[in-house]
Coordinates of C-alpha atoms in Angstrom, one line a residue:
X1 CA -65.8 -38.6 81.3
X2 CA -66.7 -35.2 79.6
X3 CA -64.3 -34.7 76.1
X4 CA -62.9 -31.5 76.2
X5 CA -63.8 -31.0 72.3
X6 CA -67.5 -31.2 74.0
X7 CA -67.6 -27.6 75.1
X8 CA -66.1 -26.4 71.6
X9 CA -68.5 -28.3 69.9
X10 CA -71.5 -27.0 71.6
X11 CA -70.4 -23.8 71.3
X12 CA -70.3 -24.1 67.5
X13 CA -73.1 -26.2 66.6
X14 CA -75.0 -23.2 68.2
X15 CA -73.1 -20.3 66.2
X16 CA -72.3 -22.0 62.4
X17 CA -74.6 -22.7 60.0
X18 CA -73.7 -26.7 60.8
X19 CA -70.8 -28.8 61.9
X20 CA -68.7 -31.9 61.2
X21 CA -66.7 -33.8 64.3
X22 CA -64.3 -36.0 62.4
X23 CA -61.5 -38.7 63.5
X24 CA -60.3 -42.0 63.7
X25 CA -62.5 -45.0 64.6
X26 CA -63.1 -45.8 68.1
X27 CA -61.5 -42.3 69.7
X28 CA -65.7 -41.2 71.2
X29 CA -67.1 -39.1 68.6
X30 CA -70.7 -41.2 68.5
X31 CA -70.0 -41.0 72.8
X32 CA -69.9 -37.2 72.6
X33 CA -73.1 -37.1 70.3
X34 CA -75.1 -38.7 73.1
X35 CA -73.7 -36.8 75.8
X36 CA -74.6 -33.6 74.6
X37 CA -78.0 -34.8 74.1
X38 CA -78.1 -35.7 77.3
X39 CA -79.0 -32.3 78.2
X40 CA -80.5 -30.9 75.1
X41 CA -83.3 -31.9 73.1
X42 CA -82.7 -33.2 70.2
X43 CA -82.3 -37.2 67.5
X44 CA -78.7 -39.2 66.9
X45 CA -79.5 -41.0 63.7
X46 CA -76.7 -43.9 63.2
X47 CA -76.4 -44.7 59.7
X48 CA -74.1 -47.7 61.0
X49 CA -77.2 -49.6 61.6
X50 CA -78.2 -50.9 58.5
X51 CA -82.0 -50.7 59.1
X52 CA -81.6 -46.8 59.3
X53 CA -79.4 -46.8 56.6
X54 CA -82.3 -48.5 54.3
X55 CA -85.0 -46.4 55.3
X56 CA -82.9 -43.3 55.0
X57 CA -81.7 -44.4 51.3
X58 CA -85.6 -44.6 50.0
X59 CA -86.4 -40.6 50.7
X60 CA -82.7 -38.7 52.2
X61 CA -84.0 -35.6 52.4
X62 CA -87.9 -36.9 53.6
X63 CA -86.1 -38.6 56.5
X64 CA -83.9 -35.7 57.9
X65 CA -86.7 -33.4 57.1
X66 CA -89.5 -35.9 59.6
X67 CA -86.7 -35.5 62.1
X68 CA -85.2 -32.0 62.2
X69 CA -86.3 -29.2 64.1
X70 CA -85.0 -25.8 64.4
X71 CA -84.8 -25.5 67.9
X72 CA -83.4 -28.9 68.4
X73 CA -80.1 -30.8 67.8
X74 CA -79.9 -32.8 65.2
X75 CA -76.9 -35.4 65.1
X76 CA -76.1 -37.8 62.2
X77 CA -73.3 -40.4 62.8
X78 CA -71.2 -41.5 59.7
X79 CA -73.0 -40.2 57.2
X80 CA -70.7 -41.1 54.5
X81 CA -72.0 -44.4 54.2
X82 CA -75.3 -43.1 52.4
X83 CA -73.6 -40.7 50.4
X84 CA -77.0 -39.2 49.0
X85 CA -77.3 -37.8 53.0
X86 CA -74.9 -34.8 52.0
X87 CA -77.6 -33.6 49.2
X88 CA -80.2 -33.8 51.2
X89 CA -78.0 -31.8 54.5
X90 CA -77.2 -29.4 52.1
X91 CA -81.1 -28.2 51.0
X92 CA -81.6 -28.5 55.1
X93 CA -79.3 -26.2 55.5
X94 CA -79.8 -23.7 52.5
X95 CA -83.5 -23.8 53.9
X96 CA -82.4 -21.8 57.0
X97 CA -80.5 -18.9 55.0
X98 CA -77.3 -18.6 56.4
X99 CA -78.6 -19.1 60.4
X100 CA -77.2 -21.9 62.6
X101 CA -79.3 -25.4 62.1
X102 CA -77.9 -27.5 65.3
X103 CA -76.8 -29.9 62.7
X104 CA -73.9 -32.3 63.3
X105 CA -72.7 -35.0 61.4
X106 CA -69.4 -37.4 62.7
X107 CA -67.5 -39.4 60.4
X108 CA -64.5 -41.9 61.2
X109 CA -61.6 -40.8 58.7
X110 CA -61.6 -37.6 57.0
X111 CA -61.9 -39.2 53.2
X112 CA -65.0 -39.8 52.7
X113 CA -66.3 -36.9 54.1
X114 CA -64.0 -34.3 53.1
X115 CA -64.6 -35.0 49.6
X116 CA -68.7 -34.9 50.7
X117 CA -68.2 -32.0 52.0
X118 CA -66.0 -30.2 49.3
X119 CA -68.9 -31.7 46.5
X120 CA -72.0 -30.5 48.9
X121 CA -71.6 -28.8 51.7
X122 CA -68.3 -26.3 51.1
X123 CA -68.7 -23.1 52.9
X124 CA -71.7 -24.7 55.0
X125 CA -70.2 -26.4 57.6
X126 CA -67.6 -26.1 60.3
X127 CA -65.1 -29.2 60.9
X128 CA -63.7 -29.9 64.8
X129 CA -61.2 -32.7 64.8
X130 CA -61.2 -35.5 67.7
X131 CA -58.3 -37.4 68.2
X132 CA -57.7 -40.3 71.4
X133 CA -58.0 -39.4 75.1
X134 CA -55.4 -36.4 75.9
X135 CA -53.5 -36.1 78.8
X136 CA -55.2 -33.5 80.5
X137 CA -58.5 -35.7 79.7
X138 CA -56.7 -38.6 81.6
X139 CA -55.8 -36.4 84.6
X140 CA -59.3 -34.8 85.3
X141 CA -58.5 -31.3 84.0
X142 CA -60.2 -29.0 82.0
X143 CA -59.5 -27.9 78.0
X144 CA -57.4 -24.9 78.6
X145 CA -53.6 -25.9 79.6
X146 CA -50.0 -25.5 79.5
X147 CA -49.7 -25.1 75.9
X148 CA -52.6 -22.5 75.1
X149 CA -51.1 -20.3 78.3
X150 CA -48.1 -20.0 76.1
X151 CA -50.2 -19.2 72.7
X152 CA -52.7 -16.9 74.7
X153 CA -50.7 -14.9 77.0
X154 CA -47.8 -12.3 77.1
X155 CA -46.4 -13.5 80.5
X156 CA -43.0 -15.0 80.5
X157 CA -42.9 -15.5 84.1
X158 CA -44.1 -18.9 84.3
X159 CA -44.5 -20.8 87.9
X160 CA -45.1 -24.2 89.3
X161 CA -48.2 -24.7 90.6
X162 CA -47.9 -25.0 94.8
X163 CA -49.3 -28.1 94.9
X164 CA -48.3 -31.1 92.4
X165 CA -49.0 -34.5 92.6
X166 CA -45.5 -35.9 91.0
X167 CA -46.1 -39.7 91.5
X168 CA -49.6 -39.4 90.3
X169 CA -48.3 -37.6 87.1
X170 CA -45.3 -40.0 86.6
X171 CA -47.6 -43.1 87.0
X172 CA -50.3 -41.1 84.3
X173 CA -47.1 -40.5 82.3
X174 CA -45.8 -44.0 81.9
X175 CA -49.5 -45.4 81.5
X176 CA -50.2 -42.9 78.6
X177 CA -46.3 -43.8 76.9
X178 CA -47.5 -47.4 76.5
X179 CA -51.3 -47.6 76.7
X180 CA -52.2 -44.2 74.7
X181 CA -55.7 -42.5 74.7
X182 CA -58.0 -45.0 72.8
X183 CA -60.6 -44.8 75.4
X184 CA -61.3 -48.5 75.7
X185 CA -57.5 -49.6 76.0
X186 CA -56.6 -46.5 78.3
X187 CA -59.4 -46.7 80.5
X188 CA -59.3 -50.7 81.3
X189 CA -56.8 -52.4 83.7
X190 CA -57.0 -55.6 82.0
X191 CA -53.6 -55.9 80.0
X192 CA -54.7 -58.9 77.9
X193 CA -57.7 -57.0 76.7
X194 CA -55.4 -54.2 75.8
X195 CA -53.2 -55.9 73.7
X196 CA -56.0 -57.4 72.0
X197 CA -58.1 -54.7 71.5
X198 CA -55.0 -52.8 69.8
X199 CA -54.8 -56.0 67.3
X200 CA -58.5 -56.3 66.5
X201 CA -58.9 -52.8 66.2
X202 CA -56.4 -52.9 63.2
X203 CA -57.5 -56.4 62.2
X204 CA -61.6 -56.1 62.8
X205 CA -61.5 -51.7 62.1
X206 CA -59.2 -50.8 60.0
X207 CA -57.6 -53.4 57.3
X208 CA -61.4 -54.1 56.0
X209 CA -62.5 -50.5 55.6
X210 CA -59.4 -50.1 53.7
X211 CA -60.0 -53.0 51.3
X212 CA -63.4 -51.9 50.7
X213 CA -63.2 -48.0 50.7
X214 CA -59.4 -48.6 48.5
X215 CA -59.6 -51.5 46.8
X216 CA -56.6 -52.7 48.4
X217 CA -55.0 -55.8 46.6
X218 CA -51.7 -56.5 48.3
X219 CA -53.0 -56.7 51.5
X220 CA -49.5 -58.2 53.0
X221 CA -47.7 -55.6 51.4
X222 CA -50.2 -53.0 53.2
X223 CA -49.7 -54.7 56.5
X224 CA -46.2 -54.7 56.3
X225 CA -45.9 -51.0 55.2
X226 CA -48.4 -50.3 58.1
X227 CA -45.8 -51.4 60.5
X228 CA -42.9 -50.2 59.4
X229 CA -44.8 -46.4 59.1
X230 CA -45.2 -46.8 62.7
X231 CA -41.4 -48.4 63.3
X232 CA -40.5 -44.7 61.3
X233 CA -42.8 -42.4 63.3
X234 CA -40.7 -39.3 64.4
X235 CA -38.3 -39.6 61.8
X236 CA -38.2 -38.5 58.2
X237 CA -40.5 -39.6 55.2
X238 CA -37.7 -41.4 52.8
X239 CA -40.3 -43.2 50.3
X240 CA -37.6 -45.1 48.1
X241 CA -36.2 -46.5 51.2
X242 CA -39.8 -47.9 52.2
X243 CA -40.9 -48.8 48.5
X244 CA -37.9 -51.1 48.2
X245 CA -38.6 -52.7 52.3
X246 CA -42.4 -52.8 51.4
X247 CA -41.5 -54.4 47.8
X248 CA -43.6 -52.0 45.9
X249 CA -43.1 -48.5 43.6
X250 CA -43.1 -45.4 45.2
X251 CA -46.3 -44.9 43.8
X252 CA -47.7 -47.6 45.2
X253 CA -46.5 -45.9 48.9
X254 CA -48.1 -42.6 47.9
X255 CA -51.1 -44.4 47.5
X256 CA -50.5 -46.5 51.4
X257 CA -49.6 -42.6 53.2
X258 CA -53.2 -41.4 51.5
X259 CA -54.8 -44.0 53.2
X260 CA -53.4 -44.4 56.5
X261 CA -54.0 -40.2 56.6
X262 CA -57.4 -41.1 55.6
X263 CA -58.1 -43.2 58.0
X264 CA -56.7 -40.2 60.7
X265 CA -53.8 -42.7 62.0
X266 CA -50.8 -41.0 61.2
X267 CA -50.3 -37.2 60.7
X268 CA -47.7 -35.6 58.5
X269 CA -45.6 -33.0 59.3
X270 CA -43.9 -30.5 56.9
X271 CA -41.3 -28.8 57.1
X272 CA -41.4 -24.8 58.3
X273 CA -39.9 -23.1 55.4
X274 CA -39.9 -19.4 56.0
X275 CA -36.3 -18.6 55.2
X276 CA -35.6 -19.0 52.0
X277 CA -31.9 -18.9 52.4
X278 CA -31.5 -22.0 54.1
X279 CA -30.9 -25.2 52.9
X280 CA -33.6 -27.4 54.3
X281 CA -34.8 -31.1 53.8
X282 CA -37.8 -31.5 51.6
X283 CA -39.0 -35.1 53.5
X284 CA -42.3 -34.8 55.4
X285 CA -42.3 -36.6 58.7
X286 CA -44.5 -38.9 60.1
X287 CA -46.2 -38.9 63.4
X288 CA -48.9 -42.0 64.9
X289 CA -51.5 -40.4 66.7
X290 CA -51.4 -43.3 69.6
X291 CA -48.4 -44.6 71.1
X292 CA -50.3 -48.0 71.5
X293 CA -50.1 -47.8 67.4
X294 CA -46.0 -47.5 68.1
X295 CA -45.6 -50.3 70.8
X296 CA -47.4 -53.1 68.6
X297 CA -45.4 -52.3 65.8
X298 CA -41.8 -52.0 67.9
X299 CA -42.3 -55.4 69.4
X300 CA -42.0 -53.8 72.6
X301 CA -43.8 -56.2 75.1
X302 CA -45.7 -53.3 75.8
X303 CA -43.3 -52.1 77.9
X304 CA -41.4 -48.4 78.4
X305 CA -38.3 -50.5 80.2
X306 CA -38.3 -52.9 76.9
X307 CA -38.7 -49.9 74.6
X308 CA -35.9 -47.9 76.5
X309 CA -33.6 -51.2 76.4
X310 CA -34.3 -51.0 72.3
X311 CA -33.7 -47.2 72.3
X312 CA -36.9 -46.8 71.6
X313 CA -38.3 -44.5 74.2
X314 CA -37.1 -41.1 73.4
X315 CA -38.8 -41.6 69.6
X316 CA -41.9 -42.7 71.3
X317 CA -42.1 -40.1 73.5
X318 CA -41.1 -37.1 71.1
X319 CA -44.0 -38.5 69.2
X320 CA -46.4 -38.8 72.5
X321 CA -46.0 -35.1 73.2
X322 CA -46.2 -33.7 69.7
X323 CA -49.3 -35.3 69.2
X324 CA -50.5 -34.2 72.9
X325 CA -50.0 -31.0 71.7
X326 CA -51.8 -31.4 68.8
X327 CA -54.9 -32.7 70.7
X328 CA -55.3 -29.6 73.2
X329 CA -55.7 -27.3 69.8
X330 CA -57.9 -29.3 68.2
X331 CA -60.2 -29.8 72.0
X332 CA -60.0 -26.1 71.7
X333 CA -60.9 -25.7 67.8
X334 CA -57.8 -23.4 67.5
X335 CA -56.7 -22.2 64.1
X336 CA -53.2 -23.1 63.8
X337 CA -51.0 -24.8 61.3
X338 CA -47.9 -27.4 62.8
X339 CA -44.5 -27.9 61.3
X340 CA -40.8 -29.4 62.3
X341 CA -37.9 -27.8 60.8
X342 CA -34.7 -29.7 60.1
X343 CA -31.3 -28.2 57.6
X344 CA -29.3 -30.4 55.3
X345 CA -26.6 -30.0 58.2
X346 CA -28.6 -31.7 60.6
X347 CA -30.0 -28.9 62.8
X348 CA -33.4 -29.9 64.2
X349 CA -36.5 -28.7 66.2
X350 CA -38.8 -31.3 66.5
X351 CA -42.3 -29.1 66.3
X352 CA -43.1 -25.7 65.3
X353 CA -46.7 -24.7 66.4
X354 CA -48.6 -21.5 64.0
X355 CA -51.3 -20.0 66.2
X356 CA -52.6 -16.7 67.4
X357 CA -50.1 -14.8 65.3
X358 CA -47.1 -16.4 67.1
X359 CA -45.0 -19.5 66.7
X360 CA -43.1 -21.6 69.3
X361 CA -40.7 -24.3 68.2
X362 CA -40.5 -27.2 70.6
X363 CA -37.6 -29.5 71.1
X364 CA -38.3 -32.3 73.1
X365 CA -36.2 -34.8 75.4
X366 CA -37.0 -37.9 77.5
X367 CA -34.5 -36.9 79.8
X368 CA -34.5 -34.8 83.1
X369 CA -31.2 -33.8 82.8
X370 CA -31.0 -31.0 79.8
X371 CA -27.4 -29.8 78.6
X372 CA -26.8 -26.7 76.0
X373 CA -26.4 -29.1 73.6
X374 CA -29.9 -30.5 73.4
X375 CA -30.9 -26.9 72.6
X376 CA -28.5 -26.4 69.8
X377 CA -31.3 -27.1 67.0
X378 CA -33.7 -24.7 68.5
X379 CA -30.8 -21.8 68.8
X380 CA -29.6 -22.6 65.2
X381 CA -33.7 -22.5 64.3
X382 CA -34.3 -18.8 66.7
X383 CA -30.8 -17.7 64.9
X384 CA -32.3 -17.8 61.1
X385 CA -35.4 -15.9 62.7
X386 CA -34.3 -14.0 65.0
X387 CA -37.5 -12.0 65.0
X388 CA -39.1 -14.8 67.3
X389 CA -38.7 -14.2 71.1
X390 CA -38.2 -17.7 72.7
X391 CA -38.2 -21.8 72.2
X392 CA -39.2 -24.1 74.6
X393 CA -37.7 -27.2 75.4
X394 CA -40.4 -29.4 76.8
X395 CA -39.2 -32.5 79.1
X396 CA -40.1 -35.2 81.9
X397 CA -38.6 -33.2 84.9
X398 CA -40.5 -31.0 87.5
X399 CA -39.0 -27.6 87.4
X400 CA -39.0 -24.6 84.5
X401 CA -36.1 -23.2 83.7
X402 CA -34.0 -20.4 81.9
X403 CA -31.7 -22.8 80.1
X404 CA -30.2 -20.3 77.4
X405 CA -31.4 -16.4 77.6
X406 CA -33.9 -17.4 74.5
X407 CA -34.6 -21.2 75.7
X408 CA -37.3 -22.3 78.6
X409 CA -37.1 -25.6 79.7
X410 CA -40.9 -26.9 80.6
X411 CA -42.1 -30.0 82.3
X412 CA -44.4 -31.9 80.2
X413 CA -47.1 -31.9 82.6
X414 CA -47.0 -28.3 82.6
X415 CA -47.5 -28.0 79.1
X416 CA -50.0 -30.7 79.0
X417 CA -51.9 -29.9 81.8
X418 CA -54.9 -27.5 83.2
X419 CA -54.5 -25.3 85.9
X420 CA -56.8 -22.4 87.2
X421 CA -53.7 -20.3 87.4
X422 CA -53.3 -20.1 84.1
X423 CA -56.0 -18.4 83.2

């Protein structure tokens, strides 16, 4: 399967002076290093395997140096573990005066390297964010969908495609709800495997780079914050409440949130602030960026009917498409910034997206049948700006709508997916 972030990627690692692919463990990022050199010449050097990582330690700079050439790619995975690497990257780059180098380095978690890069390489390098398997990856389409037709375009007259394959979508839908876009779990049948591999991957991947990377001393205290983060996902940041579930000081939370944000498995949103005049809440909120994350933690069975039994499923799936949305603009290395928006009253809209000078506030339901009052956050949120044109409501059904004279009601699918129409 070709990553959609692959064409964005190639496209810069031939126009900056160098780039950085980062994102959580496990999501492809050493896959889409090999692919691409596949078809171009050029070295992956793997500082995971401990051999390399001796020999490059001796002489960092003597051993990119014996392995770089201009004209070819040259690809180092997780380069944070040698931390003299970004020294040595940075006189490799300096040496080619401002041109592109067809350097790349990928790194799991965004700690380690951001402070790298912010000590060495600032204003060098150009960083591309991967996150798990999107939706459009899962249905064969290509990296230009729903959502950047609605960033891109003027037109307001949006259509249905006149062919649509709704059972094939519903079944992709459900699969992705529970199963996610960690390409191992998402792409195997076997549901054993996939309930194990969501357990070691936390047990095996991420509790032990934690302890070493953090220091972490209460690791049952950590575990049991990790799951009640995800138990929270879509809902407000309230860190007393978790300090006194966890049994630890608010500090001692602000220090768990910097990790698990390091580690690129939940995202934070804050809130969009642009009206001065109203009272808002201050509380960030939290998003996991896999649903499988949500399911192990919600003692679902692994199940949509369990979860919707618990009331479950319209949190899970407000947090499925706000982080699908997420994924297309970073596949598509778009500049944009993501907010919610929610007043001391209670008035909602569940994501505000920044990009291409405009911004479109999403509310979004589980439900095919909409009424007026689902939309009454986002007409409370277009009455305090009244300067924006339209909010979307985006939902499981098959048909777009007019639901209010400033409110379109879109499928998920639509927004999701990639069709030549659009463009």
């Amino acid at each position: 399967m070709k990553r959609h972030i692959q064409t964005t990627l190639l496209e810069r690692i031939q126009k900056e002076r160098a780039c950085a692919l980062i994102g959580p463990r496990q999501v492809g990022k050493s896959y889409i290093l090999k692919e691409i050199l596949k078809e171009y010449p050029g070295v992956y050097i793997s500082l995971d395997d401990p051999i390399v990582r001796e020999e490059i330690k001796r002489d960092p700079y003597g051993y990119l140096k014996s392995h770089y050439h201009p004209d070819r790619f040259l690809f180092v995975d997780e380069p944070a573990k040698v931390p003299a690497v970004f020294d040595a990257l940075k006189i490799l780059i300096d040496e080619n005066e401002g041109r592109p180098t067809k350097i790349c380095i990928a790194n799991s978690g965004n700690y380690l390297l951001m402070r790298r890069i912010k000590e060495s390489l600032a204003g060098r390098i150009a960083l591309l964010t991967l996150l798990p398997l999107s939706f459009s990856e899962q249905s064969g389409g290509t990296n230009y969908c729903g959502l950047n037709h609605l960033i891109d375009s003027e037109d307001k007259n949006f259509t249905i495609p006149e062919t649509v394959d709704y059972i094939q979508i519903h079944r992709l839908r459900e699969n992705m709800l529970v199963w996610g876009g960690y390409p191992l779990p998402a792409l195997a049948s076997d549901r054993e495997f996939r309930i194990r591999w969501i357990r070691d991957y936390l047990t095996t991947y991420v509790f032990p780079i934690l302890i070493e990377q953090f220091q972490i001393r209460n690791l049952s205290a950590f575990e049991k914050f990790v799951r009640l983060i995800f138990i929270h996902s879509g809902k407000l940041l309230n860190k007393n409440s978790l300090a006194r579930e966890v049994g630890v000081s608010q500090p001692t939370i602000d220090n768990f949130l910097y990790q698990l944000k390091a580690m690129m498995l939940i995202v934070t949103l804050e809130v969009y602030h642009r009206n001065p005049k109203k009272r808002l809440v201050k509380q960030n909120k939290i998003l996991a960026i896999d649903p499988l994350l949500l399911h192990n933690a919600l003692n679902t069975n692994f199940s949509n009917e369990i979860a919707r039994e618990l009331q479950y499923f319209g949190t899970i799936y407000e947090n499925f498409i706000s982080i699908e949305l997420l994924k297309i603009l970073y596949n598509s290395g778009a500049i944009f910034d993501a907010f919610y928006w929610r007043t001391q009253d209670g008035a909602e809209v569940d994501l505000i997206i920044e990009a291409n000078g405009k911004v479109l506030p999403f509310e979004i339901k589980a439900t095919t049948e909409i009424s007026k009052r689902d939309i009454s956050g986002l007409l409370s949120f277009l009455s305090d700006h009244p300067h924006l044109p339209l909010g979307y409501l985006i939902y499981p059904g098959r048909e777009i709508y007019q639901i209010h004279p400033k409110v379109i009601a879109l499928p998920d699918w639509w927004v999701l997916g990639s069709f030549e129409y659009l463009r």
